Amino acid sequence: MLTLAQIRAASAKRLEGLHPIVRRATEELISRSFAAGVPIVIVQGLRSIEYQNELYAQGRTAPGAIVTNAKGGYSFHNFGLAIDFALLMPNGKGISWDTYRNGDNDGRRDWMEVVMIGKSLGFEWGGDFKTIMDMPHLQMTFGLTTAQLRAGAKPPIPITEEDQPMTKEEKQEFEVLRKKVEEQSQSLDVLMLKVKDLESRIPAPRWFVKEFGEGVVEKMSDPSGTLDFWRSLAVSLRVQGYKSK
């Protein structure tokens, strides 16, 4: 029988380069799916512009079936905000794309069990797309479009105490943000304002307070933000396993 450590190792390489929140959520997706009796493997993570263009050419100017409508720079994979998964077979080597498989014999489709876990962590599912259904695809957009990302917009980067060492990429991102705050001689609130959209701010939504309690909001020096800000904060707290006291 496969162990969680083996399953994590099978996906470790493809988690490199993912946005920190997406990476943590993906790690949690792997763990929760395993606990539900459905081992998975991440088959795609950060994708280069060149490789994206190769995929786009497939079924158009290159042999094969069409697998994507996104050219290079037009996929959230190109910015480390998306993953593709597959079901991992008991031998730890084979994978399955069978969306109707029920390997743990619990009366539920394994694929949809993973999808529901992903959605609970804040992922959007490619199976809900209206143009081309992408069943293995999960993404977090943080309210941004690929056009905004190409123009240089950045998703929020949480600065919190981690229960495990930061990766090299996370340390570099943290250091850049820390220096910006020092140069401006302002508080951490300035950093939080930088990750909010320029939309009008609102108090904590009822669903946020219901899930995480009023204590989280009361500790904030500025208890307001855009809806995308509250969603991103909720995803970060879920990934950290935060429970309302």
GROMACS .gro file of C-alpha atoms in nm:
model
  245
    1MET     CA    1   0.000   0.000   0.000
    2LEU     CA    2   0.124   0.345  -0.090
    3THR     CA    3   0.219   0.583   0.189
    4LEU     CA    4   0.145   0.955   0.194
    5ALA     CA    5   0.519   1.023   0.173
    6GLN     CA    6   0.543   0.821  -0.150
    7ILE     CA    7   0.245   1.002  -0.299
    8ARG     CA    8   0.386   1.342  -0.210
    9ALA     CA    9   0.722   1.248  -0.362
   10ALA     CA   10   0.553   1.154  -0.690
   11SER     CA   11   0.431   1.513  -0.732
   12ALA     CA   12   0.711   1.709  -0.565
   13LYS     CA   13   0.894   1.809  -0.884
   14ARG     CA   14   0.582   1.953  -1.045
   15LEU     CA   15   0.506   2.171  -0.744
   16GLU     CA   16   0.823   2.372  -0.803
   17GLY     CA   17   0.755   2.725  -0.924
   18LEU     CA   18   0.394   2.737  -0.810
   19HIS     CA   19   0.268   3.047  -0.629
   20PRO     CA   20   0.314   2.987  -0.253
   21ILE     CA   21  -0.060   2.980  -0.177
   22VAL     CA   22  -0.129   2.750  -0.474
   23ARG     CA   23   0.158   2.524  -0.370
   24ARG     CA   24   0.034   2.492  -0.012
   25ALA     CA   25  -0.321   2.430  -0.133
   26THR     CA   26  -0.193   2.163  -0.374
   27GLU     CA   27  -0.001   1.990  -0.096
   28GLU     CA   28  -0.319   1.994   0.111
   29LEU     CA   29  -0.518   1.859  -0.185
   30ILE     CA   30  -0.280   1.563  -0.212
   31SER     CA   31  -0.303   1.492   0.162
   32ARG     CA   32  -0.682   1.525   0.187
   33SER     CA   33  -0.740   1.315  -0.124
   34PHE     CA   34  -0.516   1.043   0.019
   35ALA     CA   35  -0.710   1.055   0.347
   36ALA     CA   36  -1.031   1.012   0.145
   37GLY     CA   37  -0.890   0.698  -0.018
   38VAL     CA   38  -0.806   0.862  -0.350
   39PRO     CA   39  -0.432   0.895  -0.419
   40ILE     CA   40  -0.353   1.150  -0.690
   41VAL     CA   41  -0.049   1.277  -0.876
   42ILE     CA   42   0.013   1.626  -1.011
   43VAL     CA   43   0.103   1.595  -1.379
   44GLN     CA   44   0.131   1.966  -1.466
   45GLY     CA   45   0.221   2.274  -1.264
   46LEU     CA   46   0.418   2.576  -1.380
   47ARG     CA   47   0.430   2.565  -1.759
   48SER     CA   48   0.672   2.762  -1.979
   49ILE     CA   49   0.546   2.992  -2.253
   50GLU     CA   50   0.725   2.777  -2.511
   51TYR     CA   51   0.559   2.456  -2.394
   52GLN     CA   52   0.221   2.631  -2.380
   53ASN     CA   53   0.261   2.728  -2.745
   54GLU     CA   54   0.347   2.368  -2.831
   55LEU     CA   55   0.026   2.251  -2.664
   56TYR     CA   56  -0.173   2.519  -2.846
   57ALA     CA   57  -0.030   2.404  -3.180
   58GLN     CA   58  -0.146   2.048  -3.114
   59GLY     CA   59  -0.451   1.976  -3.329
   60ARG     CA   60  -0.397   2.300  -3.522
   61THR     CA   61  -0.055   2.313  -3.689
   62ALA     CA   62   0.082   1.998  -3.522
   63PRO     CA   63  -0.049   1.639  -3.501
   64GLY     CA   64  -0.290   1.538  -3.227
   65ALA     CA   65  -0.617   1.653  -3.078
   66ILE     CA   66  -0.679   2.006  -2.950
   67VAL     CA   67  -0.608   2.015  -2.577
   68THR     CA   68  -0.612   2.387  -2.499
   69ASN     CA   69  -0.748   2.717  -2.626
   70ALA     CA   70  -0.472   2.913  -2.455
   71LYS     CA   71  -0.159   3.039  -2.630
   72GLY     CA   72   0.159   3.108  -2.437
   73GLY     CA   73   0.095   3.372  -2.171
   74TYR     CA   74  -0.280   3.312  -2.181
   75SER     CA   75  -0.288   3.019  -1.936
   76PHE     CA   76  -0.275   3.043  -1.558
   77HIS     CA   77  -0.023   2.758  -1.576
   78ASN     CA   78   0.225   3.010  -1.718
   79PHE     CA   79   0.212   3.207  -1.392
   80GLY     CA   80   0.226   2.917  -1.144
   81LEU     CA   81  -0.143   2.951  -1.057
   82ALA     CA   82  -0.277   2.623  -1.200
   83ILE     CA   83  -0.223   2.248  -1.175
   84ASP     CA   84  -0.344   1.936  -1.357
   85PHE     CA   85  -0.399   1.613  -1.165
   86ALA     CA   86  -0.460   1.246  -1.242
   87LEU     CA   87  -0.556   0.946  -1.031
   88LEU     CA   88  -0.255   0.748  -0.908
   89MET     CA   89  -0.283   0.371  -0.937
   90PRO     CA   90  -0.210   0.139  -0.639
   91ASN     CA   91   0.128   0.040  -0.786
   92GLY     CA   92   0.241   0.402  -0.756
   93LYS     CA   93   0.341   0.416  -1.123
   94GLY     CA   94   0.034   0.402  -1.344
   95ILE     CA   95  -0.217   0.686  -1.367
   96SER     CA   96  -0.581   0.699  -1.470
   97TRP     CA   97  -0.786   0.967  -1.647
   98ASP     CA   98  -1.108   0.775  -1.583
   99THR     CA   99  -1.343   1.034  -1.431
  100TYR     CA  100  -1.590   0.757  -1.337
  101ARG     CA  101  -1.342   0.536  -1.154
  102ASN     CA  102  -1.438   0.431  -0.800
  103GLY     CA  103  -1.117   0.270  -0.681
  104ASP     CA  104  -1.199   0.290  -0.311
  105ASN     CA  105  -1.546   0.140  -0.362
  106ASP     CA  106  -1.724   0.406  -0.158
  107GLY     CA  107  -1.998   0.464  -0.413
  108ARG     CA  108  -1.853   0.797  -0.524
  109ARG     CA  109  -1.650   0.887  -0.831
  110ASP     CA  110  -1.287   0.931  -0.724
  111TRP     CA  111  -1.239   1.218  -0.968
  112MET     CA  112  -1.524   1.422  -0.827
  113GLU     CA  113  -1.409   1.357  -0.471
  114VAL     CA  114  -1.080   1.527  -0.563
  115VAL     CA  115  -1.263   1.810  -0.739
  116MET     CA  116  -1.480   1.881  -0.434
  117ILE     CA  117  -1.175   1.882  -0.206
  118GLY     CA  118  -1.005   2.121  -0.448
  119LYS     CA  119  -1.302   2.357  -0.451
  120SER     CA  120  -1.311   2.357  -0.071
  121LEU     CA  121  -0.950   2.480  -0.078
  122GLY     CA  122  -1.036   2.766  -0.314
  123PHE     CA  123  -0.954   2.613  -0.653
  124GLU     CA  124  -1.162   2.671  -0.966
  125TRP     CA  125  -1.221   2.353  -1.170
  126GLY     CA  126  -1.167   2.330  -1.544
  127GLY     CA  127  -1.468   2.101  -1.571
  128ASP     CA  128  -1.685   2.408  -1.509
  129PHE     CA  129  -1.537   2.602  -1.801
  130LYS     CA  130  -1.791   2.702  -2.066
  131THR     CA  131  -1.560   2.691  -2.370
  132ILE     CA  132  -1.343   2.380  -2.343
  133MET     CA  133  -1.389   2.144  -2.049
  134ASP     CA  134  -1.055   2.070  -1.882
  135MET     CA  135  -1.131   1.793  -1.633
  136PRO     CA  136  -0.780   1.761  -1.476
  137HIS     CA  137  -0.738   2.139  -1.438
  138LEU     CA  138  -0.753   2.334  -1.110
  139GLN     CA  139  -0.657   2.700  -1.078
  140MET     CA  140  -0.652   3.000  -0.844
  141THR     CA  141  -0.681   3.338  -1.016
  142PHE     CA  142  -0.697   3.570  -0.712
  143GLY     CA  143  -0.937   3.787  -0.911
  144LEU     CA  144  -0.678   3.852  -1.182
  145THR     CA  145  -0.695   3.786  -1.556
  146THR     CA  146  -0.408   3.655  -1.765
  147ALA     CA  147  -0.399   3.997  -1.934
  148GLN     CA  148  -0.334   4.162  -1.597
  149LEU     CA  149  -0.070   3.900  -1.514
  150ARG     CA  150   0.105   3.958  -1.847
  151ALA     CA  151   0.105   4.331  -1.767
  152GLY     CA  152   0.289   4.261  -1.442
  153ALA     CA  153   0.011   4.228  -1.183
  154LYS     CA  154   0.103   3.999  -0.894
  155PRO     CA  155  -0.123   3.779  -0.676
  156PRO     CA  156  -0.102   3.832  -0.299
  157ILE     CA  157   0.190   3.674  -0.116
  158PRO     CA  158   0.104   3.586   0.246
  159ILE     CA  159   0.369   3.655   0.508
  160THR     CA  160   0.288   3.427   0.798
  161GLU     CA  161   0.466   3.189   1.030
  162GLU     CA  162   0.504   2.863   0.842
  163ASP     CA  163   0.487   2.521   1.004
  164GLN     CA  164   0.769   2.410   0.770
  165PRO     CA  165   1.072   2.587   0.615
  166MET     CA  166   1.007   2.818   0.323
  167THR     CA  167   1.129   2.717  -0.020
  168LYS     CA  168   1.408   2.911  -0.190
  169GLU     CA  169   1.154   3.087  -0.413
  170GLU     CA  170   0.934   3.182  -0.115
  171LYS     CA  171   1.235   3.323   0.073
  172GLN     CA  172   1.330   3.538  -0.226
  173GLU     CA  173   0.976   3.674  -0.259
  174PHE     CA  174   0.963   3.742   0.115
  175GLU     CA  175   1.294   3.930   0.107
  176VAL     CA  176   1.181   4.153  -0.182
  177LEU     CA  177   0.861   4.245   0.002
  178ARG     CA  178   1.045   4.300   0.332
  179LYS     CA  179   1.286   4.547   0.170
  180LYS     CA  180   1.001   4.741   0.013
  181VAL     CA  181   0.837   4.784   0.353
  182GLU     CA  182   1.165   4.895   0.514
  183GLU     CA  183   1.230   5.151   0.240
  184GLN     CA  184   0.890   5.307   0.293
  185SER     CA  185   0.929   5.293   0.673
  186GLN     CA  186   0.571   5.187   0.711
  187SER     CA  187   0.390   4.907   0.888
  188LEU     CA  188   0.289   4.565   0.759
  189ASP     CA  189  -0.047   4.719   0.673
  190VAL     CA  190   0.116   4.883   0.371
  191LEU     CA  191   0.207   4.540   0.239
  192MET     CA  192  -0.148   4.416   0.283
  193LEU     CA  193  -0.281   4.722   0.099
  194LYS     CA  194  -0.053   4.643  -0.194
  195VAL     CA  195  -0.221   4.307  -0.247
  196LYS     CA  196  -0.573   4.448  -0.244
  197ASP     CA  197  -0.746   4.556  -0.562
  198LEU     CA  198  -0.834   4.922  -0.617
  199GLU     CA  199  -1.201   4.836  -0.582
  200SER     CA  200  -1.407   4.968  -0.293
  201ARG     CA  201  -1.340   4.786   0.034
  202ILE     CA  202  -1.599   4.605   0.243
  203PRO     CA  203  -1.605   4.470   0.600
  204ALA     CA  204  -1.547   4.099   0.657
  205PRO     CA  205  -1.826   3.903   0.479
  206ARG     CA  206  -2.063   3.698   0.695
  207TRP     CA  207  -1.932   3.370   0.550
  208PHE     CA  208  -1.576   3.466   0.650
  209VAL     CA  209  -1.673   3.555   1.007
  210LYS     CA  210  -1.886   3.240   1.033
  211GLU     CA  211  -1.596   3.017   0.925
  212PHE     CA  212  -1.303   3.183   1.103
  213GLY     CA  213  -1.466   3.380   1.385
  214GLU     CA  214  -1.461   3.747   1.474
  215GLY     CA  215  -1.123   3.708   1.647
  216VAL     CA  216  -0.933   3.705   1.317
  217VAL     CA  217  -1.100   4.027   1.203
  218GLU     CA  218  -1.052   4.201   1.538
  219LYS     CA  219  -0.674   4.141   1.519
  220MET     CA  220  -0.651   4.327   1.188
  221SER     CA  221  -0.558   4.695   1.206
  222ASP     CA  222  -0.763   4.753   0.890
  223PRO     CA  223  -1.060   4.510   0.899
  224SER     CA  224  -1.174   4.583   0.544
  225GLY     CA  225  -1.080   4.473   0.195
  226THR     CA  226  -1.209   4.375  -0.146
  227LEU     CA  227  -1.405   4.054  -0.192
  228ASP     CA  228  -1.101   3.899  -0.364
  229PHE     CA  229  -0.890   3.995  -0.061
  230TRP     CA  230  -1.126   3.812   0.177
  231ARG     CA  231  -1.134   3.508  -0.054
  232SER     CA  232  -0.753   3.495  -0.074
  233LEU     CA  233  -0.720   3.533   0.303
  234ALA     CA  234  -0.973   3.252   0.354
  235VAL     CA  235  -0.777   3.022   0.122
  236SER     CA  236  -0.455   3.095   0.312
  237LEU     CA  237  -0.620   3.024   0.649
  238ARG     CA  238  -0.775   2.699   0.521
  239VAL     CA  239  -0.442   2.577   0.389
  240GLN     CA  240  -0.285   2.651   0.728
  241GLY     CA  241  -0.561   2.449   0.894
  242TYR     CA  242  -0.688   2.746   1.094
  243LYS     CA  243  -0.998   2.671   1.300
  244SER     CA  244  -1.231   2.923   1.466
  245LYS     CA  245  -1.188   2.919   1.843
   0.00000   0.00000   0.00000
